[in-house]
mmCIF file of C-alpha atoms and ligand atoms in Angstrom:
data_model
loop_
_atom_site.group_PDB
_atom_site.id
_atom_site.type_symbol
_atom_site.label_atom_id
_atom_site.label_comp_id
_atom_site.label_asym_id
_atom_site.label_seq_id
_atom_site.Cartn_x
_atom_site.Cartn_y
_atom_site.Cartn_z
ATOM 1 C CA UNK A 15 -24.937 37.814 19.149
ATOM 2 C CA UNK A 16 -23.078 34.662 18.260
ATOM 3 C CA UNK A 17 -25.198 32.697 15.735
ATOM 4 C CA UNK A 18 -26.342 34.515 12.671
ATOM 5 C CA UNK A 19 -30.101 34.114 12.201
ATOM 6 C CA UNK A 20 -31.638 32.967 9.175
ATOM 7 C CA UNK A 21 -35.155 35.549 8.945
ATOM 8 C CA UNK A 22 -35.865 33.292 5.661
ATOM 9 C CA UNK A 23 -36.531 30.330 7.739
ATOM 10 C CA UNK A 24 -39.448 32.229 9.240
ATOM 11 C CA UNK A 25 -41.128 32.721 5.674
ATOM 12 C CA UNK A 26 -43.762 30.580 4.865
ATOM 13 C CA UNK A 27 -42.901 27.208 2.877
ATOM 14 C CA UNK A 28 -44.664 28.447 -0.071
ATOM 15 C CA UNK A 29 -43.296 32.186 -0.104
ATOM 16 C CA UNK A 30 -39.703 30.788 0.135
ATOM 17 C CA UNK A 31 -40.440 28.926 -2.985
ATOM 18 C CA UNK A 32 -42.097 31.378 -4.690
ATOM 19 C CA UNK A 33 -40.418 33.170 -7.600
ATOM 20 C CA UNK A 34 -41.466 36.330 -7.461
ATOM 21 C CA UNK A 35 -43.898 38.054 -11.278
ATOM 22 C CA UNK A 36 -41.018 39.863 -13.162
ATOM 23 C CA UNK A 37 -42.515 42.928 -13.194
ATOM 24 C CA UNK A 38 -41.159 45.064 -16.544
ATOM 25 C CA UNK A 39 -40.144 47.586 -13.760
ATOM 26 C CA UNK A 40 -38.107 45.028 -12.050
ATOM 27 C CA UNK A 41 -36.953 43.393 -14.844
ATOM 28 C CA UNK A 42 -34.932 46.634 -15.248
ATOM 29 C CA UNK A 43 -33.347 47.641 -18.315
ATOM 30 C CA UNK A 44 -31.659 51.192 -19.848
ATOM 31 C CA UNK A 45 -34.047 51.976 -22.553
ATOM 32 C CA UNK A 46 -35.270 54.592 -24.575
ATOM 33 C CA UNK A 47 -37.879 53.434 -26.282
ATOM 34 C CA UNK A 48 -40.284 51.103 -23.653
ATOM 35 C CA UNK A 49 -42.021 48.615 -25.733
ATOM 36 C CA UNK A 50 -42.581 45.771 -22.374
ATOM 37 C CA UNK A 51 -45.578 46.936 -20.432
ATOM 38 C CA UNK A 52 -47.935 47.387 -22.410
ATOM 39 C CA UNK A 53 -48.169 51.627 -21.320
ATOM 40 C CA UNK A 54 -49.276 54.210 -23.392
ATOM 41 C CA UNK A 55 -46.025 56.255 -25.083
ATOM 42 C CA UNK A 56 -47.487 59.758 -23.555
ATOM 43 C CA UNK A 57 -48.644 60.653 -20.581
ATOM 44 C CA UNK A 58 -52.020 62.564 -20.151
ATOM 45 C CA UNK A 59 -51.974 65.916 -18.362
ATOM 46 C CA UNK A 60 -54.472 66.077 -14.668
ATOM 47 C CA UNK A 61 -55.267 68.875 -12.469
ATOM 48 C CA UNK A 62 -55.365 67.862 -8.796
ATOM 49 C CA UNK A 63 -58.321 69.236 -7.353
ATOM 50 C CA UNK A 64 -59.122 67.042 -4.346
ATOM 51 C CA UNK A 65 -56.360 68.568 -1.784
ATOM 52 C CA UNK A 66 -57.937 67.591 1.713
ATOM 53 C CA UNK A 67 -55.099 65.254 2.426
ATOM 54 C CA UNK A 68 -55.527 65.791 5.839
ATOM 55 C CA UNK A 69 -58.865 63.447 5.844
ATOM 56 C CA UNK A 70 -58.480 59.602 5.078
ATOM 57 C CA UNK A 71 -60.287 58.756 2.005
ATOM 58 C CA UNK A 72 -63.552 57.669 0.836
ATOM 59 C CA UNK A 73 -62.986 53.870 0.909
ATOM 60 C CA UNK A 74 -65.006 53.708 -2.549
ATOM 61 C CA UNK A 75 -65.060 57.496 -4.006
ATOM 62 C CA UNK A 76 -68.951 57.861 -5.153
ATOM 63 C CA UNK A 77 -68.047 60.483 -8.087
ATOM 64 C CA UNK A 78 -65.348 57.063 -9.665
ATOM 65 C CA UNK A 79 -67.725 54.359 -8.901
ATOM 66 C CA UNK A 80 -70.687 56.551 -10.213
ATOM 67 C CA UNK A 81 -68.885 57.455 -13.371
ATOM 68 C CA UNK A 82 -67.479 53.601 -13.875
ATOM 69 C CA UNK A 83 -70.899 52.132 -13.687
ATOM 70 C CA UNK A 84 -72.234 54.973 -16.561
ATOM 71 C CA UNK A 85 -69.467 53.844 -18.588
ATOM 72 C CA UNK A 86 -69.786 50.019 -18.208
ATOM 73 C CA UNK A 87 -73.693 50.638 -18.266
ATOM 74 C CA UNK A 88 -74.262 48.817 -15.175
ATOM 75 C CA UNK A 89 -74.916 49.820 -11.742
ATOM 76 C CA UNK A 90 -73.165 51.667 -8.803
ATOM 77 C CA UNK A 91 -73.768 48.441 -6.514
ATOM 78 C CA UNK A 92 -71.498 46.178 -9.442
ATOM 79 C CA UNK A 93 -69.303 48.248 -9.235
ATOM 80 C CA UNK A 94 -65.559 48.000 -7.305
ATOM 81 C CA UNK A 95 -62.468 50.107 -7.608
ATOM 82 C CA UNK A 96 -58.974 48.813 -6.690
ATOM 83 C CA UNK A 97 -55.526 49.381 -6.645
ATOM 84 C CA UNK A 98 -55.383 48.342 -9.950
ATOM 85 C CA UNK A 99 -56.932 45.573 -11.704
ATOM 86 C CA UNK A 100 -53.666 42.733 -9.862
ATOM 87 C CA UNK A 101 -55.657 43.868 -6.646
ATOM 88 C CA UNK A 102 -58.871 42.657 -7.508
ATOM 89 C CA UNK A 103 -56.898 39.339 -8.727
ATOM 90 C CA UNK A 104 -56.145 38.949 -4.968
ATOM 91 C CA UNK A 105 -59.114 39.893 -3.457
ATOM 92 C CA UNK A 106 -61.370 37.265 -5.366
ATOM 93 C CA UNK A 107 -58.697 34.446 -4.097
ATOM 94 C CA UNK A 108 -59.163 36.272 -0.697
ATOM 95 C CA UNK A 109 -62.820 36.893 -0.519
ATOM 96 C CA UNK A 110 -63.389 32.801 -2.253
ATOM 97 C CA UNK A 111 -60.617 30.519 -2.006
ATOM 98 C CA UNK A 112 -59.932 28.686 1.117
ATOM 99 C CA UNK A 113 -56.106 28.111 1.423
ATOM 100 C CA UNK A 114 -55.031 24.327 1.372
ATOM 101 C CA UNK A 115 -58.122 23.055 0.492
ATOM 102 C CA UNK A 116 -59.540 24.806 -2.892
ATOM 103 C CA UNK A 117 -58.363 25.750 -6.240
ATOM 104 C CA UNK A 118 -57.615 28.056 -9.248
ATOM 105 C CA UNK A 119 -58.019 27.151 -12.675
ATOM 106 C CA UNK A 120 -56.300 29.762 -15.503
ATOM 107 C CA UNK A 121 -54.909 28.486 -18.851
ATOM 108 C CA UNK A 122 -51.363 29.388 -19.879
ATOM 109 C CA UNK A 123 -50.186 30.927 -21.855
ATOM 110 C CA UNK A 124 -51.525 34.280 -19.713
ATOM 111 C CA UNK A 125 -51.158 36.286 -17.547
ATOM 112 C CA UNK A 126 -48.686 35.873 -14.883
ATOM 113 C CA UNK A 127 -50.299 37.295 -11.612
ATOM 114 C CA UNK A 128 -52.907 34.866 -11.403
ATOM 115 C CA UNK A 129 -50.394 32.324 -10.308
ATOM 116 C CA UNK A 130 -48.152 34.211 -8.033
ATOM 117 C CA UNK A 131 -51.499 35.402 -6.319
ATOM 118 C CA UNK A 132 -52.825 32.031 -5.621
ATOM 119 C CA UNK A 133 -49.404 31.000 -4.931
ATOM 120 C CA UNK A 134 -48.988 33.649 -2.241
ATOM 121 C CA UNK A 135 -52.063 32.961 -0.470
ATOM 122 C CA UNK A 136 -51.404 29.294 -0.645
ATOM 123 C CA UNK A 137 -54.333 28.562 -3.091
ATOM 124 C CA UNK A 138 -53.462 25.309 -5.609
ATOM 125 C CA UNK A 139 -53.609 25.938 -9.073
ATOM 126 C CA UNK A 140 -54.535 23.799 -11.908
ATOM 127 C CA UNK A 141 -53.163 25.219 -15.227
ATOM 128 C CA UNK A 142 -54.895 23.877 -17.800
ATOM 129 C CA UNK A 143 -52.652 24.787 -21.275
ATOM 130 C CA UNK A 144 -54.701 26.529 -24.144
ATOM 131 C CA UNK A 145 -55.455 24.786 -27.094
ATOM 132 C CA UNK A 146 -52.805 25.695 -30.513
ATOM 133 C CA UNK A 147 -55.455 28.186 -31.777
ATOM 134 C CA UNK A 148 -55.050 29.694 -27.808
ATOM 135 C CA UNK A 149 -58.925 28.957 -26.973
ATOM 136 C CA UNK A 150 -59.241 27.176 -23.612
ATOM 137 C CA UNK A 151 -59.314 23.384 -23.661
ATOM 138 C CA UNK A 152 -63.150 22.934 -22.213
ATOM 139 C CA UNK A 153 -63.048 18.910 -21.532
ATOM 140 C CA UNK A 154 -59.751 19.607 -19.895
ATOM 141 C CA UNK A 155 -61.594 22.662 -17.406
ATOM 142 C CA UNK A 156 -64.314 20.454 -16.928
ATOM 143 C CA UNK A 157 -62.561 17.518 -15.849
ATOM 144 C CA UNK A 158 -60.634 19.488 -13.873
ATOM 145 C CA UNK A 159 -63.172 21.522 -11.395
ATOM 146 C CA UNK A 160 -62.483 19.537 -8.201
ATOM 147 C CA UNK A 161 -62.479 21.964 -5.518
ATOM 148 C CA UNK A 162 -62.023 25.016 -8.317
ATOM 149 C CA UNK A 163 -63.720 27.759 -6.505
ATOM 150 C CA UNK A 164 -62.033 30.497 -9.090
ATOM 151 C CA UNK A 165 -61.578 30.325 -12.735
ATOM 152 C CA UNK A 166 -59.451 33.279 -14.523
ATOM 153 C CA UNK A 167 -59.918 34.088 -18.202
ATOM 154 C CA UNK A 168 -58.201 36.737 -20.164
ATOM 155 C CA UNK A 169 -59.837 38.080 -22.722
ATOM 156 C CA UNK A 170 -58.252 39.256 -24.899
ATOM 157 C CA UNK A 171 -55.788 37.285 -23.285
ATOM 158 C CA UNK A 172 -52.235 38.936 -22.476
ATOM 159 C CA UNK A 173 -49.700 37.804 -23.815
ATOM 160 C CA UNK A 174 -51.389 36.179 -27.248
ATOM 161 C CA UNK A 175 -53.836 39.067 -28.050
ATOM 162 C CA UNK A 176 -56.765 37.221 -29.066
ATOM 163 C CA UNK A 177 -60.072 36.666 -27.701
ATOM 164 C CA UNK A 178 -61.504 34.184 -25.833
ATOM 165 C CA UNK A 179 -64.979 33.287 -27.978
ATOM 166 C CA UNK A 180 -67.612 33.747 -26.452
ATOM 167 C CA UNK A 181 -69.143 30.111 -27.105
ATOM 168 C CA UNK A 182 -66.307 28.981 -25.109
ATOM 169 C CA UNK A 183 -66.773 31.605 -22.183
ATOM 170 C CA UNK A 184 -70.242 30.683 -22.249
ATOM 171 C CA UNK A 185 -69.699 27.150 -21.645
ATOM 172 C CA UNK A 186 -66.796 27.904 -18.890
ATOM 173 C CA UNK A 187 -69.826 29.806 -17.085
ATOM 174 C CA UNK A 188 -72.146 26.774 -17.527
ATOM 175 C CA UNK A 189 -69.830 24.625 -16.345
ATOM 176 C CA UNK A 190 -69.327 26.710 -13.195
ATOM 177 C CA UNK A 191 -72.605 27.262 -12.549
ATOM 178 C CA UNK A 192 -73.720 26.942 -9.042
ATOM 179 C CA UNK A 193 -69.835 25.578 -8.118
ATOM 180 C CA UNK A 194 -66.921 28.783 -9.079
ATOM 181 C CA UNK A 195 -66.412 31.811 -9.990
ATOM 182 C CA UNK A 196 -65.490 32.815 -13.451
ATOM 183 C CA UNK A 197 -63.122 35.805 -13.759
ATOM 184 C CA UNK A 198 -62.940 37.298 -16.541
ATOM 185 C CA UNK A 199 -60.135 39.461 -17.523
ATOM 186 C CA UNK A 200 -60.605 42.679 -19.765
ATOM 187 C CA UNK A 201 -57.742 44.613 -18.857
ATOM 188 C CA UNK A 202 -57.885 45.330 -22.955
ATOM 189 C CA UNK A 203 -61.403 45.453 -23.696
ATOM 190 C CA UNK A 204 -60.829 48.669 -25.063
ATOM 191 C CA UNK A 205 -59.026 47.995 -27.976
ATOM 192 C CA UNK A 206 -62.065 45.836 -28.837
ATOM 193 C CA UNK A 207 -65.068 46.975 -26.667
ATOM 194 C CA UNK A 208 -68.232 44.879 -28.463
ATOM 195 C CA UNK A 209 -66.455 41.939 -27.151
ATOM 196 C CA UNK A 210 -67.335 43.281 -23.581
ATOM 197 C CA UNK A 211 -69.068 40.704 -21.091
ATOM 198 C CA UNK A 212 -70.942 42.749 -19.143
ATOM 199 C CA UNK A 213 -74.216 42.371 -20.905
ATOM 200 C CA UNK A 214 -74.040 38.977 -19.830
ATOM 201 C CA UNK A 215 -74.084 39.403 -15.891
ATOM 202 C CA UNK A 216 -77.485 39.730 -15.490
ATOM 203 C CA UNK A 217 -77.649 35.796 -16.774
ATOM 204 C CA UNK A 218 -75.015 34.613 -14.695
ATOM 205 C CA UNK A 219 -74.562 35.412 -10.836
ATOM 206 C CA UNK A 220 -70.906 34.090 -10.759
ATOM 207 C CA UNK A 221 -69.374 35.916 -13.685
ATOM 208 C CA UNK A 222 -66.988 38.993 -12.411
ATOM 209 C CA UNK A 223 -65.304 41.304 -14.685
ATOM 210 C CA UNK A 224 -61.929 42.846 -14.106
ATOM 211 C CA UNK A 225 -60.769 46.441 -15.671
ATOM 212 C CA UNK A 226 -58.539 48.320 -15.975
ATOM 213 C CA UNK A 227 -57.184 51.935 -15.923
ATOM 214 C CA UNK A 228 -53.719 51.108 -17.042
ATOM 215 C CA UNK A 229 -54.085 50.355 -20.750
ATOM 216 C CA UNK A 230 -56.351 52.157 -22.890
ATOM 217 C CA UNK A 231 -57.142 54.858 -20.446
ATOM 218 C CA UNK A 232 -52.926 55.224 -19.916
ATOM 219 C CA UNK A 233 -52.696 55.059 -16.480
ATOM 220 C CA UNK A 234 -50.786 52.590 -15.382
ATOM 221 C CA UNK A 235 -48.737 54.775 -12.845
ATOM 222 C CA UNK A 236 -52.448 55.581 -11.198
ATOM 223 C CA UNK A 237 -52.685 51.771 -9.751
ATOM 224 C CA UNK A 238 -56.556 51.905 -10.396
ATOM 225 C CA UNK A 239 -58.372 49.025 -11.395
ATOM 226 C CA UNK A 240 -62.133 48.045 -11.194
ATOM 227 C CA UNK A 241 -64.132 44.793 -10.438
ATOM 228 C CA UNK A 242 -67.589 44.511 -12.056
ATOM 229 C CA UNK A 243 -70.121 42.028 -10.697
ATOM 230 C CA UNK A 244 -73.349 40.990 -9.209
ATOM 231 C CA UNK A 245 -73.871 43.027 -5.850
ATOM 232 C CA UNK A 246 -73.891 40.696 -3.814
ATOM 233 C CA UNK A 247 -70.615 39.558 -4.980
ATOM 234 C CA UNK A 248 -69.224 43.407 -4.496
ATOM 235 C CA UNK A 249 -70.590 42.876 -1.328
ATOM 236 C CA UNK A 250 -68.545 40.086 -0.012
ATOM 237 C CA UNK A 251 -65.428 41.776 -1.311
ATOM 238 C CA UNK A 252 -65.947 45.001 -0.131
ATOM 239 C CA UNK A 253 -65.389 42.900 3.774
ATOM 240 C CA UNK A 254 -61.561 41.881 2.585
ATOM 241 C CA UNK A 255 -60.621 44.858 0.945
ATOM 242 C CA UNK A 256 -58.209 47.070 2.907
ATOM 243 C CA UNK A 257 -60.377 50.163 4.314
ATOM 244 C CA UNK A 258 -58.648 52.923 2.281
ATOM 245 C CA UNK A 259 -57.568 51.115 -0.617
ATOM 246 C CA UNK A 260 -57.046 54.318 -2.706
ATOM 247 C CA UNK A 261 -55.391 57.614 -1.935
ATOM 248 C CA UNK A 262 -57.144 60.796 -2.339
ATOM 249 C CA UNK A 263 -55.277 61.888 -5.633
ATOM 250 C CA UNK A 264 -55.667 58.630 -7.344
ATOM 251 C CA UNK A 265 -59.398 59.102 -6.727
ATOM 252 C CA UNK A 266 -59.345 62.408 -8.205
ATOM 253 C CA UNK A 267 -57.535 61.824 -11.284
ATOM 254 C CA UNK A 268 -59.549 58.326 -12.003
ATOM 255 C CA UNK A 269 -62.722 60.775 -11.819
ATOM 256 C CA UNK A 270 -61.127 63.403 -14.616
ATOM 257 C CA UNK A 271 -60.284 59.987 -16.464
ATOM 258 C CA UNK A 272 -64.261 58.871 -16.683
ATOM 259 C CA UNK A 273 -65.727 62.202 -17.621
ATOM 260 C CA UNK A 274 -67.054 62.520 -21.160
ATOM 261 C CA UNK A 275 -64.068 64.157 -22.335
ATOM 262 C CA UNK A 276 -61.417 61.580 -20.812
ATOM 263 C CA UNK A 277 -63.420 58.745 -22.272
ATOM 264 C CA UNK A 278 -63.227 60.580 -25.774
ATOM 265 C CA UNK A 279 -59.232 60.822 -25.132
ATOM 266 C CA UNK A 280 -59.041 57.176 -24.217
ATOM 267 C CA UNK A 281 -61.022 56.470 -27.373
ATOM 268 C CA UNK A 282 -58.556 58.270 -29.490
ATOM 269 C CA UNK A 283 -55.768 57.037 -28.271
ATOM 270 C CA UNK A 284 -57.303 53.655 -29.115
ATOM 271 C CA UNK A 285 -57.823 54.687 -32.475
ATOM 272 C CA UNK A 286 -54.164 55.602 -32.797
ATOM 273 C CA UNK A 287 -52.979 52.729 -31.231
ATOM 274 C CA UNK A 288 -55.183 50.261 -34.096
ATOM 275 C CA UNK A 289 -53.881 52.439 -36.686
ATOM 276 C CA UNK A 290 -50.329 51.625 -35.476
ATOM 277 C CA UNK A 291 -50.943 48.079 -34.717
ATOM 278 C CA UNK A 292 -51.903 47.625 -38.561
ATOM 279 C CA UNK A 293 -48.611 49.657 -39.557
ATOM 280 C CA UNK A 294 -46.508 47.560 -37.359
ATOM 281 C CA UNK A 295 -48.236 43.798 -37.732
ATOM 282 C CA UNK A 296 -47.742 44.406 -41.506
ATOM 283 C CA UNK A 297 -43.861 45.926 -41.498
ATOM 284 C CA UNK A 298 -42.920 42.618 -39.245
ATOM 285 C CA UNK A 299 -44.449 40.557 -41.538
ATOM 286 C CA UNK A 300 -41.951 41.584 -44.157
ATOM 287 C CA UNK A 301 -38.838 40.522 -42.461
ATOM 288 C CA UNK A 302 -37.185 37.612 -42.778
ATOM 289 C CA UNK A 303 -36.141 37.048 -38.783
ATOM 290 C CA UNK A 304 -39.544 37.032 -38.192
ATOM 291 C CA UNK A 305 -41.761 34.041 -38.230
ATOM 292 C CA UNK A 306 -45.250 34.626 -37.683
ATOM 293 C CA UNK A 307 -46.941 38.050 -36.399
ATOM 294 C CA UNK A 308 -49.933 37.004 -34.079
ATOM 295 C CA UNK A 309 -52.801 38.402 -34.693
ATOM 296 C CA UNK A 310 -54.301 40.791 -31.993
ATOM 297 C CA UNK A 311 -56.957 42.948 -30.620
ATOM 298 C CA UNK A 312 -54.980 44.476 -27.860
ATOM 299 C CA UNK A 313 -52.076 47.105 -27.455
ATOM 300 C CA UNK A 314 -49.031 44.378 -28.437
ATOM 301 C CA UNK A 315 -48.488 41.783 -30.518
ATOM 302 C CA UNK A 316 -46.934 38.592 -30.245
ATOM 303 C CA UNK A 317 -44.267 37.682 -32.414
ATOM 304 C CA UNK A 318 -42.743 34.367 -33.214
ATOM 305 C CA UNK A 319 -38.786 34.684 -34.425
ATOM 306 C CA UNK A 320 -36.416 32.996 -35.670
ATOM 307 C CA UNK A 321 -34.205 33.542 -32.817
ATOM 308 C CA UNK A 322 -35.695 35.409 -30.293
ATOM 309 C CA UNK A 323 -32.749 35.377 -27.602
ATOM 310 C CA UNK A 324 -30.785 37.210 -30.153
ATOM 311 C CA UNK A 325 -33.350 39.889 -31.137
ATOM 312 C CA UNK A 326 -34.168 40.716 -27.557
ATOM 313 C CA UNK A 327 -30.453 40.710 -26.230
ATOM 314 C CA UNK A 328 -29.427 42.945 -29.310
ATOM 315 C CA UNK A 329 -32.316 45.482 -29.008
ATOM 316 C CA UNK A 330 -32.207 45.143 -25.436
ATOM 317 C CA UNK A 331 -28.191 46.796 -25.721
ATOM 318 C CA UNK A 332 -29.696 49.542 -28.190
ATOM 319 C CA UNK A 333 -32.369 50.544 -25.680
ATOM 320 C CA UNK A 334 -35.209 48.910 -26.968
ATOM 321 C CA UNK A 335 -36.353 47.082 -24.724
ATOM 322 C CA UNK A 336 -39.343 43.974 -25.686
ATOM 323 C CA UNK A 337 -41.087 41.637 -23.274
ATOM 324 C CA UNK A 338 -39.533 38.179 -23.272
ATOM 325 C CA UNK A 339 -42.616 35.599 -23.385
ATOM 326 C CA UNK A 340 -40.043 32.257 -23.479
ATOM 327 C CA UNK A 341 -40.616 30.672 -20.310
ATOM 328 C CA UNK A 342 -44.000 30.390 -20.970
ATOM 329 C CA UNK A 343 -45.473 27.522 -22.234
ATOM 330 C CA UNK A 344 -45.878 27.185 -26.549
ATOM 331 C CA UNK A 345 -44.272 30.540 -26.672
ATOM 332 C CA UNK A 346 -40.448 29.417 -27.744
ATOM 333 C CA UNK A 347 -38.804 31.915 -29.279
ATOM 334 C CA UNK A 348 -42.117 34.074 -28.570
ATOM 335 C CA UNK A 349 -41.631 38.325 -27.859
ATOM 336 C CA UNK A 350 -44.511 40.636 -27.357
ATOM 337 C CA UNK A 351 -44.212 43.708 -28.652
ATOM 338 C CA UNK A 352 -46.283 46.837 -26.965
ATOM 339 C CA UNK A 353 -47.451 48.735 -30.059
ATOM 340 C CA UNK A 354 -46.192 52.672 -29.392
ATOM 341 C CA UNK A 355 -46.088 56.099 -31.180
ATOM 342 C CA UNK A 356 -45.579 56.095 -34.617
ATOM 343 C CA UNK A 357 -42.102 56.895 -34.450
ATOM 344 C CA UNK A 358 -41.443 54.489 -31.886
ATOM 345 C CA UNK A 359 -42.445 51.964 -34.257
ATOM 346 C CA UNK A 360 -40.414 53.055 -37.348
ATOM 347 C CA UNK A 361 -37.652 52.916 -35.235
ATOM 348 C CA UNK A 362 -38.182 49.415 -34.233
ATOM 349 C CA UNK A 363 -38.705 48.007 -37.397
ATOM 350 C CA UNK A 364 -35.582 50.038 -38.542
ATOM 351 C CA UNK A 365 -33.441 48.211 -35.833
ATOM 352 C CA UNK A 366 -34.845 44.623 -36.610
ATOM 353 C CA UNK A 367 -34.243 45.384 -40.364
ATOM 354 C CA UNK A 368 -30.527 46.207 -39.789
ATOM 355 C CA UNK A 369 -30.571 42.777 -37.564
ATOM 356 C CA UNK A 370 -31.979 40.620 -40.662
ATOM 357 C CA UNK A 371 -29.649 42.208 -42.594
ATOM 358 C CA UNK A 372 -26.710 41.805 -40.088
ATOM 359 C CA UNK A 373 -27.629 38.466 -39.815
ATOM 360 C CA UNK A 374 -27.407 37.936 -44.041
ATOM 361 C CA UNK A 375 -24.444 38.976 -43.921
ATOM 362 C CA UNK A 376 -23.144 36.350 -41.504
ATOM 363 C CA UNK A 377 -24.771 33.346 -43.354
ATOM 364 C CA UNK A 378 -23.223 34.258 -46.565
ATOM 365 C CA UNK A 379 -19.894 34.441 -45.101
ATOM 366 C CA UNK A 380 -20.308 31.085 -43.605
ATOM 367 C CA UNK A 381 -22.520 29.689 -46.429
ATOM 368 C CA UNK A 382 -20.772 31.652 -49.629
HETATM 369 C C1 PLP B 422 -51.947 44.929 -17.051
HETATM 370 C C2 PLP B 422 -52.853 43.799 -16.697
HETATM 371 C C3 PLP B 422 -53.497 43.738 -15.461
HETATM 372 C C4 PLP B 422 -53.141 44.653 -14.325
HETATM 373 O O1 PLP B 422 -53.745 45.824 -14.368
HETATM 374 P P1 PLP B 422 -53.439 46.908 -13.227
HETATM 375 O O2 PLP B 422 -54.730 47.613 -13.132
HETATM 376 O O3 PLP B 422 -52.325 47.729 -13.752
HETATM 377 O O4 PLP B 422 -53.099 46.157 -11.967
HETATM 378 C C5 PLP B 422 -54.399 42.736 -15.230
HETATM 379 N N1 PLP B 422 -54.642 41.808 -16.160
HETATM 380 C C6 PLP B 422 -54.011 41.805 -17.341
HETATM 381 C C7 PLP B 422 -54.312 40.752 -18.343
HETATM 382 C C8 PLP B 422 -53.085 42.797 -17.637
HETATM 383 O O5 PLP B 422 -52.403 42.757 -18.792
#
């Protein structure tokens, strides 16, 4: 063959364009202490008991969706589990969004895979920025919902960790009442479970729920995520979801996760985590690189710094590695911070405080 051919010229317009979420996992790093994804520090120990891998799997396992819908207290039929919780992000643009023609709305700072989905099914988006006290900006959404069929709210919203109030999610509904859907986002509703939503979808027919296994329950390596919702709205997603969506042992350990007992662990483990939160929102606050701890009701906190680059870069080459939240809007010199084990913590806030001091040092050189 004579001419060399270009396969990216096949791609779709948009996907060429597209710049791909930075995964932590693809973000890379050599770390020993993993403080970027929001994971649990240990992992919990499973039996596999489901070993007919000869037979495809149930589409939706009955004992997981059963066991879901006791713990949400809401029905089998609102119930939908997913290859984790970014799955059910693409199946609502899938199952509502026409491409070229309708629209997302989500409010930045958030979560990233909101916008890379609509972006790979060719979905606009309308970000409407967050007001300075990160609550959504309502006259904004409303004068926005032009051909919105979709409206994503985290909450509490990654990467700020606070909540979303609930006068303003209740006014988001009423505005997209008979018109969108709004999404709501609880991957950490856990760490703060009377803030739950789901009370509220027997008022409002186009209110959907997304969860999680990955957090609280410390299973992100599981991919299992669930969608909770009217029936009729499980319904019309169950007809674009792929028809074996989860593999045999992922449907076995998400059961041993839901029992009694696993739901006790996960509520431990939140317990911890709070504890350590506290520990670690209050030993930041101390030093003097720091400028303001965020406050938060999830697994991480956001932290404002002096000089951000060089914290991250410097921890980053001790193998400590933090999420960098700078290329997001109103987050300059912004890192979020998973909150870990104990020790993982100390050792943190030991290798900031020699930084601080490190960076005394310099100033009073320069400056004696
Ligand atoms: C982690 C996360 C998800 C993704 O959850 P998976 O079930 O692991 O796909 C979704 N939304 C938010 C806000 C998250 O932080």
């Amino acid at each position: 063959m004579s001419t060399v051919f270009d396969v990216t010229s096949l791609a779709r317009e948009n996907i060429r364009k597209l710049v791909p979420y930075m995964s932590a996992r693809r973000l890379g790093g050599n770390g020993d202490i993993w403080l970027n994804a929001n994971e649990y520090h240990a992992a919990p120990d499973f039996q596999f008991s489901e070993k007919t891998l000869n037979r495809y799997p149930e589409c939706q396992p009955a004992a997981v969706i059963q066991r879901y819908a006791d713990y949400a207290g809401l029905l089998p039929e609102q119930v939908l589990v997913s290859r984790g919780a970014d799955e059910a992000i693409e199946l609502l643009l899938r199952t509502f969004c026409e491409p070229g023609k309708d629209a997302v709305i989500f409010c930045p700072p958030t979560y990233g895979m909101y916008g890379v989905s609509a972006e790979t099914f060719g979905v606009a988006q309308k970000k409407i920025l967050a007001g300075s006290d990160w609550q959504p900006n309502i006259t904004a959404i409303k004068n926005n919902l032009d051909n919105v069929k979709l409206i994503y709210i985290c909450s509490p919203n990654n990467p700020t960790g606070n909540l979303i109030s609930s006068s303003a999610l209740r006014q988001i509904l009423e505005l997209a009442s008979n018109r969108a859907i709004v999404a709501i986002d609880e991957a950490y509703i856990e760490f703060s479970p009377q803030n739950t939503t789901t009370h509220w979808l027997k008022e409002y027919p186009h209110l959907v729920i997304l969860r999680t296994l990955s957090k609280a329950f410390a299973l992100a390596g599981l991919r299992c995520g669930f969608t909770l919702a009217s029936a009729d709205i499980i319904a019309l997603m169950l007809k674009v979801i792929a028809p074996y969506p989860l593999a045999t042992p992922v449907a076995d350990i998400a059961a041993q996760a839901l029992t009694a007992q696993g739901i006790r662990a996960m509520q431990e483990r939140v317990e911890e985590t709070i504890a350590n939160r506290a520990y670690l929102q209050d030993a930041l606050d101390k030093l003097i690189l720091v400028e303001k701890v965020f406050p938060s009701e999830t697994n991480y906190i956001l932290v404002r710094f002096t000089n951000a680059d060089f914290v991250f870069r410097t921890l980053w080459d001790q193998g400590i590695i933090l999420r960098d939240q700078q290329k997001q809007p109103e987050l300059e010199n912004c890192l979020r911070i998973t909150v870990g084990s104990r020790s993982e913590c100390e050792q943190l806030i030991t290798a900031i405080d020699a930084l601080c001091k490190q960076n005394q040092q310099v100033q009073e050189t320069e400056n004696p």
